mmCIF file of C-alpha atoms in Angstrom:
data_model
loop_
_atom_site.group_PDB
_atom_site.id
_atom_site.type_symbol
_atom_site.label_atom_id
_atom_site.label_comp_id
_atom_site.label_asym_id
_atom_site.label_seq_id
_atom_site.Cartn_x
_atom_site.Cartn_y
_atom_site.Cartn_z
ATOM 1 C CA MET A 1 159.178 82.781 162.003
ATOM 2 C CA LEU A 2 162.119 85.111 162.638
ATOM 3 C CA ASP A 3 160.569 88.563 163.136
ATOM 4 C CA GLU A 4 162.043 91.669 164.715
ATOM 5 C CA ASN A 5 162.017 91.578 168.538
ATOM 6 C CA ARG A 6 161.767 87.771 168.428
ATOM 7 C CA LYS A 7 163.759 85.911 171.101
ATOM 8 C CA VAL A 8 166.527 83.884 169.450
ATOM 9 C CA TRP A 9 169.807 82.128 170.080
ATOM 10 C CA VAL A 10 172.871 83.545 168.344
ATOM 11 C CA PRO A 11 176.418 82.087 168.330
ATOM 12 C CA HIS A 12 178.737 82.985 171.207
ATOM 13 C CA LEU A 13 182.451 82.143 171.296
ATOM 14 C CA ASP A 14 182.588 80.936 174.921
ATOM 15 C CA ASP A 15 179.057 79.720 175.662
ATOM 16 C CA GLY A 16 178.157 78.246 172.284
ATOM 17 C CA PHE A 17 175.021 80.393 172.034
ATOM 18 C CA GLN A 18 173.589 83.430 173.750
ATOM 19 C CA LEU A 19 170.036 84.605 174.043
ATOM 20 C CA GLY A 20 168.900 87.878 172.512
ATOM 21 C CA LYS A 21 166.271 89.594 170.411
ATOM 22 C CA ILE A 22 166.308 90.365 166.707
ATOM 23 C CA VAL A 23 166.854 94.049 165.981
ATOM 24 C CA ASP A 24 167.430 93.886 162.213
ATOM 25 C CA ILE A 25 166.916 91.394 159.434
ATOM 26 C CA GLY A 26 169.370 91.954 156.584
ATOM 27 C CA THR A 27 169.770 90.233 153.249
ATOM 28 C CA ASP A 28 172.509 87.842 154.439
ATOM 29 C CA THR A 29 172.587 88.258 158.213
ATOM 30 C CA ILE A 30 170.376 88.821 161.219
ATOM 31 C CA THR A 31 171.414 91.356 163.839
ATOM 32 C CA VAL A 32 170.658 90.415 167.425
ATOM 33 C CA GLU A 33 170.905 92.360 170.661
ATOM 34 C CA PRO A 34 172.067 89.894 173.353
ATOM 35 C CA PHE A 35 170.148 90.131 176.641
ATOM 36 C CA LYS A 36 173.334 89.928 178.708
ATOM 37 C CA THR A 37 175.113 92.697 176.789
ATOM 38 C CA PRO A 38 172.491 95.185 175.551
ATOM 39 C CA LYS A 39 173.603 97.650 172.881
ATOM 40 C CA LYS A 40 176.394 95.267 171.754
ATOM 41 C CA HIS A 41 174.765 93.907 168.638
ATOM 42 C CA VAL A 42 175.862 90.645 167.048
ATOM 43 C CA SER A 43 175.336 89.739 163.390
ATOM 44 C CA ALA A 44 175.129 86.145 162.244
ATOM 45 C CA PRO A 45 174.101 84.311 159.078
ATOM 46 C CA TYR A 46 170.499 83.124 158.920
ATOM 47 C CA ASP A 47 171.496 79.482 159.377
ATOM 48 C CA ARG A 48 173.239 80.238 162.714
ATOM 49 C CA VAL A 49 170.331 82.084 164.374
ATOM 50 C CA PHE A 50 167.823 79.792 166.068
ATOM 51 C CA PRO A 51 164.388 80.467 167.564
ATOM 52 C CA ALA A 52 164.277 80.229 171.358
ATOM 53 C CA GLU A 53 161.648 78.685 173.595
ATOM 54 C CA GLU A 54 159.235 81.140 175.237
ATOM 55 C CA ASP A 55 160.452 79.966 178.640
ATOM 56 C CA ASP A 56 164.182 79.489 178.204
ATOM 57 C CA SER A 57 164.557 78.281 181.819
ATOM 58 C CA LYS A 58 162.184 75.317 181.370
ATOM 59 C CA THR A 59 163.751 71.859 181.096
ATOM 60 C CA VAL A 60 162.396 68.720 179.462
ATOM 61 C CA GLN A 61 163.422 65.074 179.902
ATOM 62 C CA ASP A 62 163.144 64.467 176.155
ATOM 63 C CA ASN A 63 164.460 67.107 173.788
ATOM 64 C CA CYS A 64 161.719 66.131 171.334
ATOM 65 C CA ALA A 65 159.319 67.935 173.699
ATOM 66 C CA LEU A 66 160.993 71.269 172.905
ATOM 67 C CA MET A 67 158.893 73.553 170.715
ATOM 68 C CA TYR A 68 162.013 74.416 168.719
ATOM 69 C CA LEU A 69 164.420 71.515 168.475
ATOM 70 C CA ASN A 70 167.673 72.984 167.256
ATOM 71 C CA GLU A 71 171.310 72.995 168.293
ATOM 72 C CA ALA A 72 170.909 75.961 170.648
ATOM 73 C CA THR A 73 167.733 74.862 172.473
ATOM 74 C CA LEU A 74 169.107 71.326 172.845
ATOM 75 C CA LEU A 75 172.350 72.637 174.367
ATOM 76 C CA ASN A 76 170.435 75.004 176.635
ATOM 77 C CA ASN A 77 168.249 72.158 177.889
ATOM 78 C CA LEU A 78 171.333 70.008 178.578
ATOM 79 C CA ARG A 79 173.041 72.917 180.369
ATOM 80 C CA LEU A 80 170.015 73.591 182.593
ATOM 81 C CA ARG A 81 169.498 69.896 183.399
ATOM 82 C CA TYR A 82 173.204 69.468 184.195
ATOM 83 C CA ALA A 83 172.990 72.399 186.635
ATOM 84 C CA LYS A 84 170.243 70.434 188.457
ATOM 85 C CA ASN A 85 172.399 67.234 188.491
ATOM 86 C CA GLU A 86 170.146 65.702 185.836
ATOM 87 C CA ILE A 87 172.905 64.282 183.658
ATOM 88 C CA TYR A 88 170.698 62.149 181.394
ATOM 89 C CA THR A 89 168.385 63.479 178.669
ATOM 90 C CA TYR A 90 166.575 61.725 175.834
ATOM 91 C CA VAL A 91 166.201 62.605 172.188
ATOM 92 C CA ALA A 92 163.429 60.110 171.441
ATOM 93 C CA ASN A 93 165.056 56.722 172.232
ATOM 94 C CA ILE A 94 168.613 58.094 172.234
ATOM 95 C CA LEU A 95 170.163 58.871 175.605
ATOM 96 C CA ILE A 96 172.512 61.832 176.001
ATOM 97 C CA ALA A 97 174.742 61.631 179.064
ATOM 98 C CA VAL A 98 176.766 64.599 180.312
ATOM 99 C CA ASN A 99 179.717 63.521 182.461
ATOM 100 C CA PRO A 100 179.301 65.093 185.920
ATOM 101 C CA TYR A 101 182.999 64.554 186.777
ATOM 102 C CA LYS A 102 181.897 63.690 190.307
ATOM 103 C CA GLU A 103 180.239 60.806 192.096
ATOM 104 C CA MET A 104 176.455 60.890 191.858
ATOM 105 C CA LYS A 105 175.294 59.232 195.086
ATOM 106 C CA GLY A 106 172.337 56.907 194.690
ATOM 107 C CA LEU A 107 172.149 57.231 190.913
ATOM 108 C CA TYR A 108 173.422 53.698 190.222
ATOM 109 C CA SER A 109 172.199 51.680 193.216
ATOM 110 C CA THR A 110 170.572 48.264 193.024
ATOM 111 C CA ASP A 111 167.257 49.909 193.960
ATOM 112 C CA VAL A 112 167.528 52.196 190.933
ATOM 113 C CA ILE A 113 168.232 49.215 188.671
ATOM 114 C CA LYS A 114 165.093 47.492 190.004
ATOM 115 C CA LYS A 115 163.039 50.660 189.517
ATOM 116 C CA TYR A 116 163.833 50.683 185.776
ATOM 117 C CA MET A 117 163.240 46.955 185.198
ATOM 118 C CA GLY A 118 160.370 46.339 182.804
ATOM 119 C CA LYS A 119 159.555 50.027 182.323
ATOM 120 C CA SER A 120 159.154 51.631 178.912
ATOM 121 C CA LEU A 121 161.385 54.531 177.948
ATOM 122 C CA GLY A 122 159.922 57.803 179.124
ATOM 123 C CA VAL A 123 157.939 56.372 182.040
ATOM 124 C CA LEU A 124 160.755 57.241 184.454
ATOM 125 C CA PRO A 125 163.375 59.989 184.136
ATOM 126 C CA PRO A 126 166.122 59.358 181.538
ATOM 127 C CA HIS A 127 168.775 56.924 182.744
ATOM 128 C CA VAL A 128 171.373 54.536 181.347
ATOM 129 C CA PHE A 129 169.513 51.686 183.111
ATOM 130 C CA ALA A 130 166.404 52.439 181.036
ATOM 131 C CA ILE A 131 168.374 51.948 177.820
ATOM 132 C CA ALA A 132 170.011 48.770 179.129
ATOM 133 C CA ASP A 133 166.681 47.323 180.254
ATOM 134 C CA LYS A 134 165.006 48.139 176.927
ATOM 135 C CA ALA A 135 167.758 46.376 174.974
ATOM 136 C CA PHE A 136 167.667 43.360 177.294
ATOM 137 C CA ARG A 137 163.857 43.036 177.074
ATOM 138 C CA GLU A 138 163.898 43.379 173.272
ATOM 139 C CA MET A 139 166.594 40.713 173.066
ATOM 140 C CA LEU A 140 164.343 38.327 175.014
ATOM 141 C CA VAL A 141 161.101 39.188 173.209
ATOM 142 C CA LEU A 142 162.434 39.487 169.649
ATOM 143 C CA ARG A 143 165.068 36.777 170.092
ATOM 144 C CA GLN A 144 167.528 39.005 168.259
ATOM 145 C CA SER A 145 170.834 40.494 169.247
ATOM 146 C CA GLN A 146 170.676 44.120 170.382
ATOM 147 C CA SER A 147 173.333 46.824 170.211
ATOM 148 C CA ILE A 148 173.923 49.864 172.345
ATOM 149 C CA VAL A 149 176.271 52.451 170.865
ATOM 150 C CA VAL A 150 178.232 54.393 173.481
ATOM 151 C CA SER A 151 179.986 57.303 171.833
ATOM 152 C CA GLY A 152 181.828 60.388 173.021
ATOM 153 C CA GLU A 153 185.093 62.219 173.318
ATOM 154 C CA SER A 154 187.995 61.122 175.471
ATOM 155 C CA GLY A 155 187.037 61.534 179.119
ATOM 156 C CA ALA A 156 183.328 61.771 178.341
ATOM 157 C CA GLY A 157 182.476 58.765 180.524
ATOM 158 C CA LYS A 158 182.042 56.010 177.926
ATOM 159 C CA THR A 159 183.764 53.361 180.043
ATOM 160 C CA GLU A 160 181.705 54.211 183.150
ATOM 161 C CA SER A 161 178.456 54.203 181.154
ATOM 162 C CA THR A 162 179.323 50.835 179.642
ATOM 163 C CA LYS A 163 180.024 49.394 183.109
ATOM 164 C CA TYR A 164 176.568 50.514 184.270
ATOM 165 C CA ILE A 165 174.904 49.088 181.160
ATOM 166 C CA LEU A 166 176.483 45.693 181.865
ATOM 167 C CA ARG A 167 175.214 45.614 185.469
#
């Protein structure tokens, strides 16, 4: 799977990961030539070098649709979606939200709430309303309590997300 000249992600101090190609496969490490800084090779242990998608600029609404689901491709997908103001991404039925630190006009309107009512996950783009509607519908159908876990670091937007879920 990891052959010479293969496109891979290798750790980077500032960006998390950087894209490059394998130039040498050693006994304990893999040496990669980053695309952004050719001739400046980086060595990393096998377990920190991840295969990259053929098209590293392609985004998906559900990370499970990535050919290689690993830490680096997941972060790259989130980074690319965030750059397009697509702050929500699924991993199966789990919603990842990246705080935009700005107002997202029209993203939480009453019309958007109505659009997500009664729709299965994945039918429409990822959204906190999709998760809220799914939990509400399952509560009614299954007649069982439902839980939504909202987790994140300080300032990540947990309180705002919870407010939208309760709408």
